[in-house]
Structure formats: structure tokens, C-alpha cells
CSV table of N, CA and C in Angstrom, one decimal:
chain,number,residue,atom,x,y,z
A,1,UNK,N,66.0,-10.2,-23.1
A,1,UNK,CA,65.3,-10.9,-22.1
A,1,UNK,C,64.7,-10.0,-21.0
A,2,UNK,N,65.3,-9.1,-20.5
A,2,UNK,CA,64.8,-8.3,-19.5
A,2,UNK,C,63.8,-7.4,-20.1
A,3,UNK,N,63.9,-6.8,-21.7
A,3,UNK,CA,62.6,-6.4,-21.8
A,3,UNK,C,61.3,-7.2,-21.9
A,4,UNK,N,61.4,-8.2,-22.1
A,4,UNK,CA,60.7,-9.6,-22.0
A,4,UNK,C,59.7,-9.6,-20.7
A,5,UNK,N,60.5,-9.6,-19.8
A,5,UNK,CA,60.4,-9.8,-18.0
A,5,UNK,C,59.9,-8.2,-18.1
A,6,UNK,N,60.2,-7.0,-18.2
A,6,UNK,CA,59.2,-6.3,-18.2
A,6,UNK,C,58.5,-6.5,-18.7
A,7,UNK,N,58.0,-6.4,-20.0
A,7,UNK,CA,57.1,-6.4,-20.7
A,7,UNK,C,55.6,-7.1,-19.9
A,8,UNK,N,56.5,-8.5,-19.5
A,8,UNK,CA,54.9,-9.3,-19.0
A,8,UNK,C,55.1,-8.9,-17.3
A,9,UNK,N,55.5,-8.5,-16.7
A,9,UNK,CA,55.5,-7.6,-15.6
A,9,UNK,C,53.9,-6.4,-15.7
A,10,UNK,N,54.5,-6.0,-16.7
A,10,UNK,CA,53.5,-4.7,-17.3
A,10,UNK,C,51.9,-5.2,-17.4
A,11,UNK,N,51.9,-5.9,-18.2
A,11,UNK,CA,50.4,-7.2,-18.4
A,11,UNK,C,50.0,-7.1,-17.4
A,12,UNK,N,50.6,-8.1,-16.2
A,12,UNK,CA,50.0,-8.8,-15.0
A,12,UNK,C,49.9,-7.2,-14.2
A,13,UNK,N,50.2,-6.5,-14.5
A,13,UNK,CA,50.3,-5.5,-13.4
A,13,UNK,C,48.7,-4.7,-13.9
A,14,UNK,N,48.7,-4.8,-15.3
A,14,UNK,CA,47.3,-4.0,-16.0
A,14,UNK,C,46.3,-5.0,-15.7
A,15,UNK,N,46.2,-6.1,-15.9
A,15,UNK,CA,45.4,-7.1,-15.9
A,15,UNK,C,45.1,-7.0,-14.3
A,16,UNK,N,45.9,-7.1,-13.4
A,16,UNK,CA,45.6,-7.3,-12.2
A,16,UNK,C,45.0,-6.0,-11.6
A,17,UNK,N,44.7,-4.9,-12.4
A,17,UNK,CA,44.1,-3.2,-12.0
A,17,UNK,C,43.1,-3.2,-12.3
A,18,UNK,N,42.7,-4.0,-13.7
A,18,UNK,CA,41.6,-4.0,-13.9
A,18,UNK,C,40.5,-4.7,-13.5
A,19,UNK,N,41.3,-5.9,-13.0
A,19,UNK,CA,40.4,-6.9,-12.2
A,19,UNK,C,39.9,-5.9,-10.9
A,20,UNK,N,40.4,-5.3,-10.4
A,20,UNK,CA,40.4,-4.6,-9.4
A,20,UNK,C,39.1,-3.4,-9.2
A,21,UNK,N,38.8,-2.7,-10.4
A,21,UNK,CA,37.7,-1.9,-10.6
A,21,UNK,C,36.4,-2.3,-10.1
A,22,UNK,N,35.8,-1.5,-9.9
A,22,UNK,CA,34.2,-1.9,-9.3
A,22,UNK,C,33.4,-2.3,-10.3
A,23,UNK,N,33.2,-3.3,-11.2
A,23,UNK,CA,32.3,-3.4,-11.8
A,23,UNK,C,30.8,-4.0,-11.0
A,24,UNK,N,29.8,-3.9,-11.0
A,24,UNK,CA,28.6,-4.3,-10.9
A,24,UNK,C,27.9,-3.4,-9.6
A,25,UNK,N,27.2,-3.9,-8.7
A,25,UNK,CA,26.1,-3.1,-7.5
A,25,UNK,C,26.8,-3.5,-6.4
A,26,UNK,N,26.1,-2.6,-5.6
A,26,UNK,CA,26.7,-3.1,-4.1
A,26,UNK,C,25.6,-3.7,-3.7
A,27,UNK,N,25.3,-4.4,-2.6
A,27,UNK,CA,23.8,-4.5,-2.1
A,27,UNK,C,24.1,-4.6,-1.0
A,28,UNK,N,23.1,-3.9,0.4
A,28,UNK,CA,23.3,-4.0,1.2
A,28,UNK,C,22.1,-4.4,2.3
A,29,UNK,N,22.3,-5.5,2.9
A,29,UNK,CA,21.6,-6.3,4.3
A,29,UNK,C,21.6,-5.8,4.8
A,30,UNK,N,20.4,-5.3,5.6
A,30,UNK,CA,20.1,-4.8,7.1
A,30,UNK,C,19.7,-6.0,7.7
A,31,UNK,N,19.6,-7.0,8.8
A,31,UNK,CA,19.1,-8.1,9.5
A,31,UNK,C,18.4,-7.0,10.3
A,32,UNK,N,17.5,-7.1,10.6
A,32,UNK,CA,16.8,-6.6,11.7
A,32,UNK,C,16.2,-7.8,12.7
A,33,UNK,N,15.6,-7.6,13.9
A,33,UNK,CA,15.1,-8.3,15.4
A,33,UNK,C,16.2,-9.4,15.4
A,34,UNK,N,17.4,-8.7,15.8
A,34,UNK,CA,18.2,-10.3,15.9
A,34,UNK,C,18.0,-10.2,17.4
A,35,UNK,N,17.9,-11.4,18.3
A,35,UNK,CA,17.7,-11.6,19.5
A,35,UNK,C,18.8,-11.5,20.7
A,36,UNK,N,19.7,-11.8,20.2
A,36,UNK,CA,20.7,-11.7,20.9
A,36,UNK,C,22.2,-11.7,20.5
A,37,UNK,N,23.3,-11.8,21.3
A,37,UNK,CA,24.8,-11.6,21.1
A,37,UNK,C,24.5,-12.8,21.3
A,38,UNK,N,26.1,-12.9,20.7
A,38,UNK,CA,27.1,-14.3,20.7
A,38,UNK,C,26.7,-14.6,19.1
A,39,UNK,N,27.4,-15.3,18.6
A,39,UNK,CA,27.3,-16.3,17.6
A,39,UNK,C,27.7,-15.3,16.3
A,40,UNK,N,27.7,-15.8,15.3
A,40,UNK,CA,27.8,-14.9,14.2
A,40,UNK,C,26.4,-14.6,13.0
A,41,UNK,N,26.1,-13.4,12.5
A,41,UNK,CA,24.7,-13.6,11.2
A,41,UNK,C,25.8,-14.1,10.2
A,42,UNK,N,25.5,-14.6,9.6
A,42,UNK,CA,25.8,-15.1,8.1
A,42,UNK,C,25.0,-14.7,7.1
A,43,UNK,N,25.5,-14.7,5.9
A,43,UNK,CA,24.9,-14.3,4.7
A,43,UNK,C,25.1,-14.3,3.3
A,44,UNK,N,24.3,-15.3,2.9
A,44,UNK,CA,24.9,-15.6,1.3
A,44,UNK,C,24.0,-15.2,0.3
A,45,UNK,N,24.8,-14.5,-0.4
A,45,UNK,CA,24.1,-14.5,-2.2
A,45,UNK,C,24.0,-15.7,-2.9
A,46,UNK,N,22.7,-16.0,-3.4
A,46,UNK,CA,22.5,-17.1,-4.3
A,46,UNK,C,22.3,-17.1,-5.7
A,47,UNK,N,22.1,-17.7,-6.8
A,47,UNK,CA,21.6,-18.0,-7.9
A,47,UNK,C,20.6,-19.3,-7.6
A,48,UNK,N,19.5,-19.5,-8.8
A,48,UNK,CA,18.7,-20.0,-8.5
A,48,UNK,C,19.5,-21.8,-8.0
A,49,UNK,N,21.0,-22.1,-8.7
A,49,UNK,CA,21.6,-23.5,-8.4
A,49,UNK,C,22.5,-23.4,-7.0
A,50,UNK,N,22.1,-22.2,-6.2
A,50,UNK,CA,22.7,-22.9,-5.2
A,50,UNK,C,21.9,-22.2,-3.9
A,51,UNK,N,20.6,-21.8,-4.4
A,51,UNK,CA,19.9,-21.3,-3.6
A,51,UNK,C,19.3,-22.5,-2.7
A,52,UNK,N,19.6,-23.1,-1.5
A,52,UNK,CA,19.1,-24.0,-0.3
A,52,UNK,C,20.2,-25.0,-0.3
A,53,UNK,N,21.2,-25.2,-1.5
A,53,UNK,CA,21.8,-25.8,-1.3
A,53,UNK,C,23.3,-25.6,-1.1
A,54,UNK,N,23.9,-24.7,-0.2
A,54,UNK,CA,25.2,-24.7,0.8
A,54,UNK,C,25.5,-23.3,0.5
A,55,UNK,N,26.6,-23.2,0.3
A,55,UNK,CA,27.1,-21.5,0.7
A,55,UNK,C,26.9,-21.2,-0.6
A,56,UNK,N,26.5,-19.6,-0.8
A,56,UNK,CA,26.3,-18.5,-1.9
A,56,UNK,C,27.5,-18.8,-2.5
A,57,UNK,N,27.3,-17.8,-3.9
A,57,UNK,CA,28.1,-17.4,-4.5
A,57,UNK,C,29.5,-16.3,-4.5
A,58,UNK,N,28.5,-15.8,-3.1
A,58,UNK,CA,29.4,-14.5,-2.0
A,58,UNK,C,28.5,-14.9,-1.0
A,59,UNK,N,29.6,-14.7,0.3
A,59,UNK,CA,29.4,-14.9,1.5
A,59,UNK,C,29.3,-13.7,2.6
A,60,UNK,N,29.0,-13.0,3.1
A,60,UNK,CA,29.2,-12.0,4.3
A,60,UNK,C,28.9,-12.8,5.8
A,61,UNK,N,29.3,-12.2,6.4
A,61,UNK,CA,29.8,-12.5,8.0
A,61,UNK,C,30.1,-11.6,9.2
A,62,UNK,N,29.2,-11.6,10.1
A,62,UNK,CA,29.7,-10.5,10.8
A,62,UNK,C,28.9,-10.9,12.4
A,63,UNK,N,29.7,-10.0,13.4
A,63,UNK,CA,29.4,-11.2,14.5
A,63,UNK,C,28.0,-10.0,15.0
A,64,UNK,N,27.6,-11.2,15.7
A,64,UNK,CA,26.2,-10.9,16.2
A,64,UNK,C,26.0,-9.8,17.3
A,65,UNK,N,25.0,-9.3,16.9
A,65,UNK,CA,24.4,-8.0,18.1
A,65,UNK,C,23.0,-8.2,18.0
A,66,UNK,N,22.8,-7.6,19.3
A,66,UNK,CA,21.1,-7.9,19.4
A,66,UNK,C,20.7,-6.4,18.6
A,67,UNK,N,19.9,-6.3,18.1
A,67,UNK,CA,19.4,-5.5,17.4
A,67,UNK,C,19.3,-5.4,16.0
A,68,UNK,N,20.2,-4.8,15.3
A,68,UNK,CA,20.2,-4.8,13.7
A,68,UNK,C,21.9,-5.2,13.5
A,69,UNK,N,22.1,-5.9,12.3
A,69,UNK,CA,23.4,-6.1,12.1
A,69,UNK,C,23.0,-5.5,10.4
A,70,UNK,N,24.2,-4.8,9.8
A,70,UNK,CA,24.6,-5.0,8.4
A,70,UNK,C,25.3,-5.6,7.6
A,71,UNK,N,25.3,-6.0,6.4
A,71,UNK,CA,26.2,-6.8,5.9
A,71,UNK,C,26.3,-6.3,4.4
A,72,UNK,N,27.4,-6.6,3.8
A,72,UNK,CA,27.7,-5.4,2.4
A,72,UNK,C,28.2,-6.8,1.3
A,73,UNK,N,27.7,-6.9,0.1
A,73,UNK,CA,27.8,-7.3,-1.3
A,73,UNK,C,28.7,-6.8,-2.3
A,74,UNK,N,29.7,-6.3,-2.1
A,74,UNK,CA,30.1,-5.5,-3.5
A,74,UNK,C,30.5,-6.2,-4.6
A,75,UNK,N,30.3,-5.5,-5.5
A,75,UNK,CA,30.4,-5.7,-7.2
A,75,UNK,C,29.7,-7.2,-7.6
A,76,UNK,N,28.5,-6.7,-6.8
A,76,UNK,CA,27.6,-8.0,-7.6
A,76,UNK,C,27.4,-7.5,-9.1
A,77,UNK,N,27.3,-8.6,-10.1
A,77,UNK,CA,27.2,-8.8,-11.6
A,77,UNK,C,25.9,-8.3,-11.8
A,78,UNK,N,25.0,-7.8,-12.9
A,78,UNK,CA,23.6,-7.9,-12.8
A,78,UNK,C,23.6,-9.5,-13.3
A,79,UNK,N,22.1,-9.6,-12.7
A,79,UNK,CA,21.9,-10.8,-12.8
A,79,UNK,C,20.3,-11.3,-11.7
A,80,UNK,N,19.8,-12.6,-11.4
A,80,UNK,CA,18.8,-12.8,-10.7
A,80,UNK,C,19.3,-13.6,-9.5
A,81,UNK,N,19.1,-12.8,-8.2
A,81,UNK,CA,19.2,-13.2,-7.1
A,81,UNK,C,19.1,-13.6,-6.1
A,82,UNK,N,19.3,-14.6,-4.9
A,82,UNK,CA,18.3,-14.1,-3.4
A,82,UNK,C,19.6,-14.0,-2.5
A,83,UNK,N,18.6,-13.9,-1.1
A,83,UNK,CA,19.9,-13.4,-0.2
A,83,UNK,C,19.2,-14.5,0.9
A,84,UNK,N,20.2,-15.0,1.5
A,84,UNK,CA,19.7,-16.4,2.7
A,84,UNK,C,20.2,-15.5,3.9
A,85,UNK,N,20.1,-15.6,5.1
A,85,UNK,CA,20.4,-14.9,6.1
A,85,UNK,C,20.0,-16.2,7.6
A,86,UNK,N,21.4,-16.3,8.3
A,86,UNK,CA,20.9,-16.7,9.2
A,86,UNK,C,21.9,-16.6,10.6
A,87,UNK,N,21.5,-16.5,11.8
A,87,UNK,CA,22.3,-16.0,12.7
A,87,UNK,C,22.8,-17.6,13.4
A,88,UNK,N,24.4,-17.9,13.0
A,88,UNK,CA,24.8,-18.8,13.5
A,88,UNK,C,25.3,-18.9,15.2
A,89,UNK,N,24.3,-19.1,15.9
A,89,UNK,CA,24.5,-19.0,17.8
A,89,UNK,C,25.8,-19.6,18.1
A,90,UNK,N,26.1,-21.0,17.4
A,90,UNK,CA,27.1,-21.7,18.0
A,90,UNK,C,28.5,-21.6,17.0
A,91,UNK,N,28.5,-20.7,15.7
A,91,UNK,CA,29.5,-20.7,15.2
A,91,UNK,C,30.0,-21.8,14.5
A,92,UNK,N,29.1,-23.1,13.8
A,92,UNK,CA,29.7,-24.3,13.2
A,92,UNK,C,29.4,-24.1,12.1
A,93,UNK,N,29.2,-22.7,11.5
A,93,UNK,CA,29.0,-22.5,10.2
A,93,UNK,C,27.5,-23.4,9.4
A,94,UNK,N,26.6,-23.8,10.0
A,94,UNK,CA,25.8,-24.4,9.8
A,94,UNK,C,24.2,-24.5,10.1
A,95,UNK,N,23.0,-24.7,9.7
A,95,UNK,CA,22.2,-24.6,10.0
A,95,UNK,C,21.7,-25.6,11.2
A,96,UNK,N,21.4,-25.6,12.5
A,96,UNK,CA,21.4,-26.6,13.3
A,96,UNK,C,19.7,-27.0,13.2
A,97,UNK,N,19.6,-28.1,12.8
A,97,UNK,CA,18.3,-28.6,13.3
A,97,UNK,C,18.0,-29.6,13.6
A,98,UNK,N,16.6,-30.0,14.3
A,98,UNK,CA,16.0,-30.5,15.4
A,98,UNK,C,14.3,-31.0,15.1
A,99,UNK,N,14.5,-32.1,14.4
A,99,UNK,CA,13.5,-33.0,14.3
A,99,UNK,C,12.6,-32.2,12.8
A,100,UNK,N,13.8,-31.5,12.1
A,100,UNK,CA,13.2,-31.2,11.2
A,100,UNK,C,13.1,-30.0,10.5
A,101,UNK,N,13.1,-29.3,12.0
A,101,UNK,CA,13.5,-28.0,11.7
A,101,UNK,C,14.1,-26.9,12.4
A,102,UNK,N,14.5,-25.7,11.9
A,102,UNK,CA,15.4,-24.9,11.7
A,102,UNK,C,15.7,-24.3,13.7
A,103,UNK,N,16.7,-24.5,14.3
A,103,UNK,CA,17.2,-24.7,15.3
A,103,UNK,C,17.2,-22.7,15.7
A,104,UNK,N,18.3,-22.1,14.6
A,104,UNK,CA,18.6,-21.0,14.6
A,104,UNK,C,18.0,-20.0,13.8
A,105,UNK,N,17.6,-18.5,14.3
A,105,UNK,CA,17.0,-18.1,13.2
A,105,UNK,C,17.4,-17.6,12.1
A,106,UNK,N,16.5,-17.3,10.9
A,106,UNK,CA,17.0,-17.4,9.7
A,106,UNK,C,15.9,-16.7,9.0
A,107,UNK,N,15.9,-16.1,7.3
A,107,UNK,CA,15.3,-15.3,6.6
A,107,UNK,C,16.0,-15.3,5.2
A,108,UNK,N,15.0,-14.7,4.4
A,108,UNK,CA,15.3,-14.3,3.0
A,108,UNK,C,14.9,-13.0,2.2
A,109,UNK,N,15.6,-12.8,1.6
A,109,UNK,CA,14.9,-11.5,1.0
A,109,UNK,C,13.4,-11.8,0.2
A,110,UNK,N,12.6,-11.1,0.0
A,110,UNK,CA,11.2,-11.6,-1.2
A,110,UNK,C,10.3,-12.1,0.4
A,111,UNK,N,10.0,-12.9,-0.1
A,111,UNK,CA,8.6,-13.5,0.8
A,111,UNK,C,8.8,-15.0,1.4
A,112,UNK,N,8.8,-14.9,2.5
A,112,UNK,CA,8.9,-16.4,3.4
A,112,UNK,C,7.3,-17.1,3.5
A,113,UNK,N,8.3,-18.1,2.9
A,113,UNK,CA,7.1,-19.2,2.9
A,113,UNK,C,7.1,-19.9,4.6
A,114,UNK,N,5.8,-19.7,5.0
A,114,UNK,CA,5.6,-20.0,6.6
A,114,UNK,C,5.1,-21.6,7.0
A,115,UNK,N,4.6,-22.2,6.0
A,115,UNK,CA,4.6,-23.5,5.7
A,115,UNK,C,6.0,-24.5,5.0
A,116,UNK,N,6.7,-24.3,5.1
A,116,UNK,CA,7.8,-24.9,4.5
A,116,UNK,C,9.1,-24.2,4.1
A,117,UNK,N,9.9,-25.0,3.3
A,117,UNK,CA,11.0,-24.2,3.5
A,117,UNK,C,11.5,-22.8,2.4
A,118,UNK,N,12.0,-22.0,2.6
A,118,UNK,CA,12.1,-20.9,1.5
A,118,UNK,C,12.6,-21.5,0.2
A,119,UNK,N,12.0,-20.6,-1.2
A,119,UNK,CA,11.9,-20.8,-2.1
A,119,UNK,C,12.9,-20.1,-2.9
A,120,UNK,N,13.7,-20.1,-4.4
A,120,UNK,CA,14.4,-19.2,-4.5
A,120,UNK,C,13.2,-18.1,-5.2
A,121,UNK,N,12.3,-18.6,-5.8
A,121,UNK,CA,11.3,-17.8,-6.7
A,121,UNK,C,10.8,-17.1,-5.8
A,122,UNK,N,10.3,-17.5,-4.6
A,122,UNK,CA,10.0,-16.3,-3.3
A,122,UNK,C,10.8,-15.3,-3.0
A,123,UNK,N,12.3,-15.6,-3.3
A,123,UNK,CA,13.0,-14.8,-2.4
A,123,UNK,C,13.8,-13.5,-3.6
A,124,UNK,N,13.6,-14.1,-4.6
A,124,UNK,CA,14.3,-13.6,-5.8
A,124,UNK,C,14.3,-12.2,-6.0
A,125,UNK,N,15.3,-11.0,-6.3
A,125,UNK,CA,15.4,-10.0,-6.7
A,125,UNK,C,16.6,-9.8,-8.1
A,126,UNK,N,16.2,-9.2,-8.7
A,126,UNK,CA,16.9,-8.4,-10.0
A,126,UNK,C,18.0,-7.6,-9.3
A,127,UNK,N,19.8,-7.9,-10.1
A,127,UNK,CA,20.6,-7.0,-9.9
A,127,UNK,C,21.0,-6.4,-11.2
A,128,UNK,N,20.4,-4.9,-10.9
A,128,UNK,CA,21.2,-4.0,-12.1
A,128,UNK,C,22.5,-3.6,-12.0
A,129,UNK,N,23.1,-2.3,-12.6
A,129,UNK,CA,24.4,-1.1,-12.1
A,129,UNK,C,23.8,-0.6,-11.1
A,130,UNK,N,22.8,-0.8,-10.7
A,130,UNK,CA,22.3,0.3,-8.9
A,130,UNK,C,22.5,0.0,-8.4
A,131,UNK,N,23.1,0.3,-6.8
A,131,UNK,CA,23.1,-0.3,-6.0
A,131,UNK,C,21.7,-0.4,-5.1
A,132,UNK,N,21.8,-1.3,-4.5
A,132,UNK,CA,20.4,-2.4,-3.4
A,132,UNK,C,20.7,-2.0,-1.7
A,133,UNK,N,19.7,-1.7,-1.0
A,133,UNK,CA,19.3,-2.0,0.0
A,133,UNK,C,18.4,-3.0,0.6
A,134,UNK,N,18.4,-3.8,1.2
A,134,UNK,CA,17.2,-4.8,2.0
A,134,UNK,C,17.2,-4.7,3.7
A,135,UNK,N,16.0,-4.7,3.7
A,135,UNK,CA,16.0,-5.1,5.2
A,135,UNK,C,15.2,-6.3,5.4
A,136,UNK,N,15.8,-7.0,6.0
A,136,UNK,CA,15.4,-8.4,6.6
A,136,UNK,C,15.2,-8.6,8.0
A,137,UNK,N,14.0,-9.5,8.1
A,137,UNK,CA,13.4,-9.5,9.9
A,137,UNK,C,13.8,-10.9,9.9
A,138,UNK,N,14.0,-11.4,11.2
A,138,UNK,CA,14.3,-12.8,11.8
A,138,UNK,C,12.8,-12.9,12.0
């Protein structure tokens, strides 16, 4: 019995090492013209089924500075992506809006649509084994 209880001791201990490795890219968010302190940037990785609708597949978070903030991805899968970005002023995890539209500011990687709301096909980038850089403007 106790080699037993080793034995699957040993498993979970390999299994849990391996999950552990860096498989896939890093990618990394620059926010650039953030306006001010207080509040937190947010930042989620999407697929095209959860792109506008609620939190990424990976989230980053980091509290706000006027200037540039960064935010880090690791061991994204390859795969097709976007990146949503928005600076939460009041901290309720949420986009505040006001008669329609967007309260707090906000961005995407790819190309913003200035008529309406962002797209995932606008925003979309390819993840290989490379790792990614972006810089994004408010």
C-alpha cells in the first residue's frame, strides 16, 4: 500500500511539473496616453466567442498611472486573437456607460472602428511560439 501512495504521489508530482512549463508566447501590452491615476487598466485576451462579450480568456490588471502602463500574457496557445483594454476609473470591474456610450476609456489591438463599437475581425492578431509586443493608445 505505501508503494501505492508513492507511486501516485510521483504522477501528481510529474503531472503537476509539467503543467508548470512555459508552453506557448508571452505577449506584451503597452497602454499608452492613459490620462490619469486612480482606478485600475484592465485587460483581456479574447477569442473570436468572447470577444465584446465579458471577460477574456486571460485577464491582466494593473493599477493606473498617467502615462504608459504594461501588462504581460504568458503562455498564450497559438491560436487567433484580440486584446480589449480599458482603464477602470471607479474600480467596479466594468465598462460604465452613459446614454450609450463608453464612460471610461478603452482600446484594442488591430484597428478601431470610430463609428461603432470594436470588432473582433478589426482587432484580431495571430499567436505563434514568438513572443508579441503591442502598444495601444487610449
Amino acid at each position: 500500500m505505501k508503494k501505492l501512495t508513492v507511486l501516485a504521489i510521483l504522477i501528481v508530482t510529474a503531472i503537476t511539473a509539467n503543467a508548470q512549463e512555459n508552453d506557448g508566447a508571452t505577449i506584451t501590452v503597452t497602454v499608452e496616453n492613459v490620462l490619469s491615476e486612480g482606478g485600475s487598466i484592465l485587460a483581456g485576451l479574447h477569442t473570436s466567442d468572447t470577444f465584446m462579450k465579458g471577460i477574456g480568456i486571460a485577464n491582466a490588471m494593473s493599477p493606473a498611472k498617467a502615462g504608459e502602463v504594461s501588462l504581460v500574457f504568458e503562455n498564450v496557445a497559438p491560436g487567433t486573437y484580440a486584446i480589449m483594454v480599458m482603464h477602470d476609473k471607479n474600480d467596479n470591474k466594468q465598462m460604465d456607460m452613459e446614454n450609450g456610450m463608453p464612460k471610461e476609456s478603452y482600446a484594442t489591438t488591430g484597428e478601431m472602428n470610430l463609428y461603432g463599437p470594436p470588432t473582433f475581425d478589426g482587432a484580431k492578431f495571430e499567436v505563434t511560439d514568438t513572443d508579441q509586443a503591442f502598444r495601444i493608445r487610449f
